[in-house]
Short mmCIF file of N, CA, C and O in Angstrom, two decimals:
data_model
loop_
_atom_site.label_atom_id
_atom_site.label_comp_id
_atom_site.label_asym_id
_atom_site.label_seq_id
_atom_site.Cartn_x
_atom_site.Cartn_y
_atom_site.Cartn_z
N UNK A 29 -4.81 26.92 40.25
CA UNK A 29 -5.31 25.68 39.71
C UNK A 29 -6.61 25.35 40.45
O UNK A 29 -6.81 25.38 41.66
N UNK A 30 -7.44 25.03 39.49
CA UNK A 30 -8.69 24.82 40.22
C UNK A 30 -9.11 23.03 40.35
O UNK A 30 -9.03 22.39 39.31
N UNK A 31 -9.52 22.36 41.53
CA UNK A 31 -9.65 21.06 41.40
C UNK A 31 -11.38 21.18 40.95
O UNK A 31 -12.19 21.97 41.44
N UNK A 32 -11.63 20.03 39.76
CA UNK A 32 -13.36 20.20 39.17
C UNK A 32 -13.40 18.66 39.45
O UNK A 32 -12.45 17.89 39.33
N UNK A 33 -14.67 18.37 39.84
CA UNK A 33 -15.20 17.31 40.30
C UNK A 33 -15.42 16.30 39.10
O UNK A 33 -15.73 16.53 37.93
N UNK A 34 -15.24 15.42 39.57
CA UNK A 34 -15.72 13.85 38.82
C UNK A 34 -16.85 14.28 37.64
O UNK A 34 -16.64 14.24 36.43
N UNK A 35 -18.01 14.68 38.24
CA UNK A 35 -18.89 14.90 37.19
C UNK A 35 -18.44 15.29 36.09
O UNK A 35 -18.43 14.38 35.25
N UNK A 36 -17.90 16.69 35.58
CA UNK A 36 -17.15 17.46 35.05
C UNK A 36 -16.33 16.59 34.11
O UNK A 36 -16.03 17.11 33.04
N UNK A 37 -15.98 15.55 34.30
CA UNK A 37 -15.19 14.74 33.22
C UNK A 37 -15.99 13.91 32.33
O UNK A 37 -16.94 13.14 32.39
N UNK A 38 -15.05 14.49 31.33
CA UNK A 38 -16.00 13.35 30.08
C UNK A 38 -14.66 12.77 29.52
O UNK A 38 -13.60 13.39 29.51
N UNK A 39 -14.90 11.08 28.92
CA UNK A 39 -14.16 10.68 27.89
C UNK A 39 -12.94 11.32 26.87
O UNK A 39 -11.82 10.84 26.75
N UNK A 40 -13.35 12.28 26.31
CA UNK A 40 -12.37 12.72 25.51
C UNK A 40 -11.48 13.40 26.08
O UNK A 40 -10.60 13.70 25.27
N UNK A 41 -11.28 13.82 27.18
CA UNK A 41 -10.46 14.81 28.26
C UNK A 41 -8.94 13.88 28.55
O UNK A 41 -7.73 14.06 28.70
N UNK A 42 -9.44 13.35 28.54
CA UNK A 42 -8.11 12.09 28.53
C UNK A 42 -7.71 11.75 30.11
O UNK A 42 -8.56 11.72 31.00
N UNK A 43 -6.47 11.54 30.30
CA UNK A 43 -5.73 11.14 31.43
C UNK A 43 -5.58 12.45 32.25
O UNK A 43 -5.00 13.45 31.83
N UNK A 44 -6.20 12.32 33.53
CA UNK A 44 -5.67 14.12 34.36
C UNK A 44 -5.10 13.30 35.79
O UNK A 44 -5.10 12.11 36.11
N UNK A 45 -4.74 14.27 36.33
CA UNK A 45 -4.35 13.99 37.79
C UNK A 45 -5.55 14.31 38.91
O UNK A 45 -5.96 15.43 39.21
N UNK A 46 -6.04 12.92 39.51
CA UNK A 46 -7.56 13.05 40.24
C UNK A 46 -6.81 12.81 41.92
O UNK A 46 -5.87 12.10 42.28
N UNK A 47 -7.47 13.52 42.50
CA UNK A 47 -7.38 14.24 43.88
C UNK A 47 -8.90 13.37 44.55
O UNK A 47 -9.84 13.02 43.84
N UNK A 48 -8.82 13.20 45.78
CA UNK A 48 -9.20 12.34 46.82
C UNK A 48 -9.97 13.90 47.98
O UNK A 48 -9.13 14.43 48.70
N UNK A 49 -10.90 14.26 48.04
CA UNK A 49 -10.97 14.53 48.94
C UNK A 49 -12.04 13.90 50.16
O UNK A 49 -13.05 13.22 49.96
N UNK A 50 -11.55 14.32 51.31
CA UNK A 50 -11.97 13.41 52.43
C UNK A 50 -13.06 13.99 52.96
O UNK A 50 -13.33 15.16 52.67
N UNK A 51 -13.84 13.24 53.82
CA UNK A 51 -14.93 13.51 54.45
C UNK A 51 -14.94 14.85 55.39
O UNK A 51 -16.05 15.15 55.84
N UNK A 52 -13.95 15.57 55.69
CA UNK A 52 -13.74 16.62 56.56
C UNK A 52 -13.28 17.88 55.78
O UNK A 52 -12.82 18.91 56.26
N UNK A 53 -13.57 17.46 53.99
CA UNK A 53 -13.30 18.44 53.21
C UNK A 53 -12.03 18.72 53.02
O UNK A 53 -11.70 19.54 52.15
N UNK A 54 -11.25 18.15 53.70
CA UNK A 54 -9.91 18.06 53.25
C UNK A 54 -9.50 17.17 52.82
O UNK A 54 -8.32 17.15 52.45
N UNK A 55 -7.66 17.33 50.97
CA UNK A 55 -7.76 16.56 50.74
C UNK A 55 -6.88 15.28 51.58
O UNK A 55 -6.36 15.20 52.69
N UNK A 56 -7.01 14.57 50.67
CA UNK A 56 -6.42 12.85 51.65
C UNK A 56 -4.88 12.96 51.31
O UNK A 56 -4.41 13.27 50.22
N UNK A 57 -4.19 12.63 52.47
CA UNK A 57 -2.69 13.26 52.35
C UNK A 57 -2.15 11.96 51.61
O UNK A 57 -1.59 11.07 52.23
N UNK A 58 -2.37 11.92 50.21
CA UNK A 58 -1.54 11.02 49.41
C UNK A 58 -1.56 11.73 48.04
O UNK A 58 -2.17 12.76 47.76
N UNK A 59 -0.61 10.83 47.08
CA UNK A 59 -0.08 11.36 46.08
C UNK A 59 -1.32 11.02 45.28
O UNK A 59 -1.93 10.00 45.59
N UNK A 60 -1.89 12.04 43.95
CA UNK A 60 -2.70 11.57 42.90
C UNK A 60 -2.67 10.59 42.32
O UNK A 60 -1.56 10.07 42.24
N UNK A 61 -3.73 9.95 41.71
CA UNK A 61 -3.45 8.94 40.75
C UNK A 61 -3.27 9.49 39.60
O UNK A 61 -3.35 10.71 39.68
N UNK A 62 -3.08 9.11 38.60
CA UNK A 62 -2.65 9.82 37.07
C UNK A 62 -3.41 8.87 36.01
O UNK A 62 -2.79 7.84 35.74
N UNK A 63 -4.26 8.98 35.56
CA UNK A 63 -5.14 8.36 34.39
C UNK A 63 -6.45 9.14 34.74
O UNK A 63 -6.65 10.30 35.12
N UNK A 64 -7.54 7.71 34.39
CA UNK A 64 -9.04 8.30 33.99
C UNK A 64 -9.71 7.15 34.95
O UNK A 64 -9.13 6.23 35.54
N UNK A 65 -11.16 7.49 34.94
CA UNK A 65 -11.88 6.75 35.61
C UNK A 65 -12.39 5.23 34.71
O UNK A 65 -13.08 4.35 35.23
N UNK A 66 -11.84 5.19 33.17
CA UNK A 66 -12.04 4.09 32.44
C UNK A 66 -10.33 2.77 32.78
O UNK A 66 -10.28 1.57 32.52
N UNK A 67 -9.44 3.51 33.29
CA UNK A 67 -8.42 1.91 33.21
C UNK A 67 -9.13 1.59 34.22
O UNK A 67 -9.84 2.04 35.12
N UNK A 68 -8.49 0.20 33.54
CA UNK A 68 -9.39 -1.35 34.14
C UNK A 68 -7.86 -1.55 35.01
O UNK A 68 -8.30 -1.39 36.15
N UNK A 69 -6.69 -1.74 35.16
CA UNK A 69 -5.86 -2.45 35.31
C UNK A 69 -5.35 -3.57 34.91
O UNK A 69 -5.57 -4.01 33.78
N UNK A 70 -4.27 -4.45 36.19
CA UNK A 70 -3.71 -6.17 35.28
C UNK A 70 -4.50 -6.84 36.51
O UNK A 70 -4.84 -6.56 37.66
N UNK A 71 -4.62 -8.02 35.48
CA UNK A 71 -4.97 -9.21 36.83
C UNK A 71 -3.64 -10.27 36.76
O UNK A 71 -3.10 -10.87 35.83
N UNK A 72 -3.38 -10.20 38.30
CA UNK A 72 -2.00 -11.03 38.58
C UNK A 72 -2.70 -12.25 39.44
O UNK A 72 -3.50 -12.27 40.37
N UNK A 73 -2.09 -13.16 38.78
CA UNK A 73 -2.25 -14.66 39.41
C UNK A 73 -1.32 -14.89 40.51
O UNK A 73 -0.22 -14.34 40.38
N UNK A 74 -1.56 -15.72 41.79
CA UNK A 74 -0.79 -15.83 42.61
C UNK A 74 -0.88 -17.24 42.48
O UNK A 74 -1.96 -17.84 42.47
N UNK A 75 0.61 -17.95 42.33
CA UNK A 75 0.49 -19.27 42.04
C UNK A 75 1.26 -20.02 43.40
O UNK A 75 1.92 -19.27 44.13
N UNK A 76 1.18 -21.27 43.70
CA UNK A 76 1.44 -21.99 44.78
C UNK A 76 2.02 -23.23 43.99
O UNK A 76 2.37 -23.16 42.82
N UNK A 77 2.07 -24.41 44.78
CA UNK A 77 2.81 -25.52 44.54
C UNK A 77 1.64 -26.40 43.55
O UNK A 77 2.12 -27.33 42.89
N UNK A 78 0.51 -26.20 43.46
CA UNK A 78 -0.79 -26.54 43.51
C UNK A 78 -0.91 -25.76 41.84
O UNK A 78 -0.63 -24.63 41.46
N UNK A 79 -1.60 -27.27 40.93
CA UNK A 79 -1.60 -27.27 39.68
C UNK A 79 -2.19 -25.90 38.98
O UNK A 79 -1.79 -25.52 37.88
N UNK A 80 -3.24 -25.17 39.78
CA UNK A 80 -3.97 -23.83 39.31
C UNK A 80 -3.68 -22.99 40.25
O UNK A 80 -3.43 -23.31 41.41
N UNK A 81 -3.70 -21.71 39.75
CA UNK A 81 -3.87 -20.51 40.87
C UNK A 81 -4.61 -20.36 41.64
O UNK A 81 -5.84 -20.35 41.65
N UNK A 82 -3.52 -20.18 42.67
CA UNK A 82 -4.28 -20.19 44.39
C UNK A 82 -5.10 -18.91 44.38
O UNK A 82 -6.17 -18.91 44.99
N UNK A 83 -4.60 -17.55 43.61
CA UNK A 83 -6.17 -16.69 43.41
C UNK A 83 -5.46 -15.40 42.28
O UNK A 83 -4.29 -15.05 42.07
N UNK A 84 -6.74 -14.97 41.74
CA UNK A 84 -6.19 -13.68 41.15
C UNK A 84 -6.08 -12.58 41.67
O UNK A 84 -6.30 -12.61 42.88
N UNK A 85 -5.86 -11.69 41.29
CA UNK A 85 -6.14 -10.19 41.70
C UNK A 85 -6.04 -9.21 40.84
O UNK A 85 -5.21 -9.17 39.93
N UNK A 86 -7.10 -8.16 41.14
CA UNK A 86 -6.63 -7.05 39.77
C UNK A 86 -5.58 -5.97 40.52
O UNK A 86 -5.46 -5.80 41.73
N UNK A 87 -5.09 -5.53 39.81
CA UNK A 87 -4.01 -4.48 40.79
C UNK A 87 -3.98 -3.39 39.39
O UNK A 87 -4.27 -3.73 38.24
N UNK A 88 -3.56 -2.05 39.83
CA UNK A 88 -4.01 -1.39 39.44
C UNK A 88 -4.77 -0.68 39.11
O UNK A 88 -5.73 -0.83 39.87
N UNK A 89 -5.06 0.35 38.12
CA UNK A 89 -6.12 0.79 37.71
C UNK A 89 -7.14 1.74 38.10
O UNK A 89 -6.54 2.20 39.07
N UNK A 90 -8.58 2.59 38.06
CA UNK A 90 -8.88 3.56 39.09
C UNK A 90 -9.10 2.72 39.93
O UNK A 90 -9.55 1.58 39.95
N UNK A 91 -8.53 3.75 40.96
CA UNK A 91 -9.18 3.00 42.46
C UNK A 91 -10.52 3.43 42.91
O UNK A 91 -11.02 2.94 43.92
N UNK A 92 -11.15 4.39 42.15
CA UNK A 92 -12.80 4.40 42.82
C UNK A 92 -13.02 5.24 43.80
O UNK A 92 -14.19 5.38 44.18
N UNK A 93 -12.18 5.82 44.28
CA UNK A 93 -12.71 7.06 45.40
C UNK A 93 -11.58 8.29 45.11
O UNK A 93 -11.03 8.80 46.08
N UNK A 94 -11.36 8.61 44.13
CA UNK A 94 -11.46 10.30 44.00
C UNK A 94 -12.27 10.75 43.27
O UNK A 94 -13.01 10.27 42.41
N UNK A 95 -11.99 12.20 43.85
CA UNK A 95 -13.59 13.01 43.96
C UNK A 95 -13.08 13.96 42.77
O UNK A 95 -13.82 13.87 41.79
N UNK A 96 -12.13 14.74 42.61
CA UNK A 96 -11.90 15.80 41.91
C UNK A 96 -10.33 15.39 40.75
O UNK A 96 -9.47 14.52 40.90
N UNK A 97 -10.45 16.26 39.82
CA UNK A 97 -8.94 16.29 38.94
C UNK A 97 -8.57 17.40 38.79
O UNK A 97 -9.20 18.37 39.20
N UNK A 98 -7.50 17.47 38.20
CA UNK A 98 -6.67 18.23 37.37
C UNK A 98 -5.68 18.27 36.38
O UNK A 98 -4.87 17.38 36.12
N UNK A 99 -5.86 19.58 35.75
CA UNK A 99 -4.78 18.82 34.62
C UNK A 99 -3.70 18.34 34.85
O UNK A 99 -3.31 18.34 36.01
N UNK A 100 -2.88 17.78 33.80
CA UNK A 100 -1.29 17.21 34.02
C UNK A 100 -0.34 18.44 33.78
O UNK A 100 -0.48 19.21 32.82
N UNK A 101 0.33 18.52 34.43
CA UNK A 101 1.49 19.60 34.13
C UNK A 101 2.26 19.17 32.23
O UNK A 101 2.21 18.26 31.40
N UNK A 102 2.82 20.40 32.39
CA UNK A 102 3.57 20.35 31.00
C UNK A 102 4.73 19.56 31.28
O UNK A 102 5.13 19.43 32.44
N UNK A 103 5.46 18.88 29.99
CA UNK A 103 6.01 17.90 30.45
C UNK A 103 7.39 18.95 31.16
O UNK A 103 7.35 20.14 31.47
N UNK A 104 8.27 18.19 31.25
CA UNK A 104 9.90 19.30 31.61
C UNK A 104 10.81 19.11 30.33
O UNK A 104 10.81 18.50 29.26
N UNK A 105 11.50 19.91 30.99
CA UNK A 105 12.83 20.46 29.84
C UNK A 105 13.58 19.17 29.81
O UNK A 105 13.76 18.74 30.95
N UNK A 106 14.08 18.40 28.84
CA UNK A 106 15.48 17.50 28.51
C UNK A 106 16.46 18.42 29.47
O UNK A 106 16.29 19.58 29.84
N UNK A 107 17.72 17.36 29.80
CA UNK A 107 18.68 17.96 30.04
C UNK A 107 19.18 18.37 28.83
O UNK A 107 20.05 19.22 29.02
N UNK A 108 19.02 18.15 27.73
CA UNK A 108 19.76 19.23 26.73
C UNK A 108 19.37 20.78 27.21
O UNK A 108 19.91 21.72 27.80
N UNK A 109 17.93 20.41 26.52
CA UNK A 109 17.06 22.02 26.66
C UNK A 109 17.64 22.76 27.87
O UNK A 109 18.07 23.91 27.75
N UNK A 110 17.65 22.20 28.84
CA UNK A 110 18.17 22.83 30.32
C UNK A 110 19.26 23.58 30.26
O UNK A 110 19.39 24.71 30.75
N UNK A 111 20.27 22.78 29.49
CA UNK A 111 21.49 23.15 29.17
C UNK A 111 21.89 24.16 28.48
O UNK A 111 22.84 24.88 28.81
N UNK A 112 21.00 24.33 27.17
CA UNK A 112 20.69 25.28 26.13
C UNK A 112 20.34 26.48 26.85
O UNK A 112 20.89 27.57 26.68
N UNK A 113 19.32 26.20 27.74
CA UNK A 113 18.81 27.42 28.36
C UNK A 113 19.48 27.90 28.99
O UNK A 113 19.78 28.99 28.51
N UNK A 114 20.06 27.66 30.11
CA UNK A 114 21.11 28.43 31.17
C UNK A 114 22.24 28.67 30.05
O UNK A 114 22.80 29.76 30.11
N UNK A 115 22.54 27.99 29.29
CA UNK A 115 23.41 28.96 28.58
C UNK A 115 23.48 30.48 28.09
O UNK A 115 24.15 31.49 28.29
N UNK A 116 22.15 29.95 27.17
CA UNK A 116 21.58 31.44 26.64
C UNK A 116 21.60 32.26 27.75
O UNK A 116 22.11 33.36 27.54
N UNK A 117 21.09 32.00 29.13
CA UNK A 117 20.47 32.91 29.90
C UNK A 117 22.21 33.04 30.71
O UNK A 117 22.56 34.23 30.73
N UNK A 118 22.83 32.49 31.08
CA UNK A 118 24.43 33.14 31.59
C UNK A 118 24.77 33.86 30.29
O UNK A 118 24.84 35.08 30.47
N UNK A 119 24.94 33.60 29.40
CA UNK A 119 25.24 34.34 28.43
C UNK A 119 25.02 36.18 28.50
O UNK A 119 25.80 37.13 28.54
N UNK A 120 23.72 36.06 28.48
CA UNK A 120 22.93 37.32 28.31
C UNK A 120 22.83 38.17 29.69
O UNK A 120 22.59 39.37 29.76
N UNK A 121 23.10 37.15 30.94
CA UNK A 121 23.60 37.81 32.23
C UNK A 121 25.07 38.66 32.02
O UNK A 121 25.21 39.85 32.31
N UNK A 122 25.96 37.93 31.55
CA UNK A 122 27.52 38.19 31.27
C UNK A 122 27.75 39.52 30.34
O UNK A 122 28.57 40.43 30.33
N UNK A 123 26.44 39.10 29.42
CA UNK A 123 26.25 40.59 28.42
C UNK A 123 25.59 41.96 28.96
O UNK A 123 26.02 43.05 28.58
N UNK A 124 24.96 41.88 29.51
CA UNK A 124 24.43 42.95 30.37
C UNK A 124 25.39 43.14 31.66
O UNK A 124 25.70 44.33 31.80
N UNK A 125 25.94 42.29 32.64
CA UNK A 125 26.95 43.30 33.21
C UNK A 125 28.06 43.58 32.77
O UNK A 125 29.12 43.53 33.39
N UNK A 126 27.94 43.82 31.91
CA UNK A 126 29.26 44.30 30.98
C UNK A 126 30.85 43.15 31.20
O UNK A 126 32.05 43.39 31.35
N UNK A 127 30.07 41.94 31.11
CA UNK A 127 31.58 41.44 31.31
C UNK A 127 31.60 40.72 29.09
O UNK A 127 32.48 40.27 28.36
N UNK A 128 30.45 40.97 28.96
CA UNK A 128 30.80 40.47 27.68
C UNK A 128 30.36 41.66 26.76
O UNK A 128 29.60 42.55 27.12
N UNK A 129 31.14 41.50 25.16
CA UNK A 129 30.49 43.28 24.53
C UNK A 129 29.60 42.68 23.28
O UNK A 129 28.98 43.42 22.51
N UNK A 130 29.65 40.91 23.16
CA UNK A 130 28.87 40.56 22.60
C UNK A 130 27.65 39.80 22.55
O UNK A 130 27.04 39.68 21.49
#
C-alpha cells in the first residue's frame, strides 16, 4: 500500500483513510481519520444556567494536519458469508482427506 500525499487528491475520489505524518518523517502514532479534506463537521453549543450559550464549538470534521491517504479497505464478510464460507471450505477439507466421498 502506498501512502500519496494531500496534493494527489481531488474531489471525486471520495472518502479515504488520511495518515499524519510527523516532522521526523515518521508517521504520528494515532489512528486515521476516515473522510475527505471537504467535511465541515457539527457545531455543539455549550449551554449554562444563562439565557444564551455560554459558547459554541465545531467538533468534528478534517482536522487539518494530515499529510498523506489511502484507500479504504474492502468492506468484511457478514457473519452469514463467514459462515457460508468455512463451511464450504471444512467441507472441501473433509473431502479431500478422504473423510467425505462427496
Amino acid at each position: 500500500m502506498r501512502a500519496r500525499p494531500i496534493q494527489e487528491w481531488l474531489e471525486d475520489m471520495g472518502p479515504k483513510l488520511w495518515w499524519a505524518l510527523g516532522e521526523d518523517g515518521e508517521w504520528l502514532g494515532e489512528a486515521p481519520y476516515v473522510g475527505s479534506p471537504l467535511d465541515c463537521g457539527q457545531t455543539v453549543e455549550c449551554h449554562t444556567h444563562a439565557a444564551r450559550p455560554a459558547a459554541r464549538f465545531d467538533v468534528g470534521g478534517w482536522p487539518g494536519y494530515h499529510t498523506h491517504f489511502t484507500d479504504l479497505p474492502e468492506r468484511p464478510e457478514t457473519p452469514a458469508q463467514t459462515a457460508r464460507r468455512q463451511k464450504r471450505e471444512n467441507g472441501a477439507f473433509a473431502r479431500d482427506m478422504g473423510l467425505r466421498s462427496w
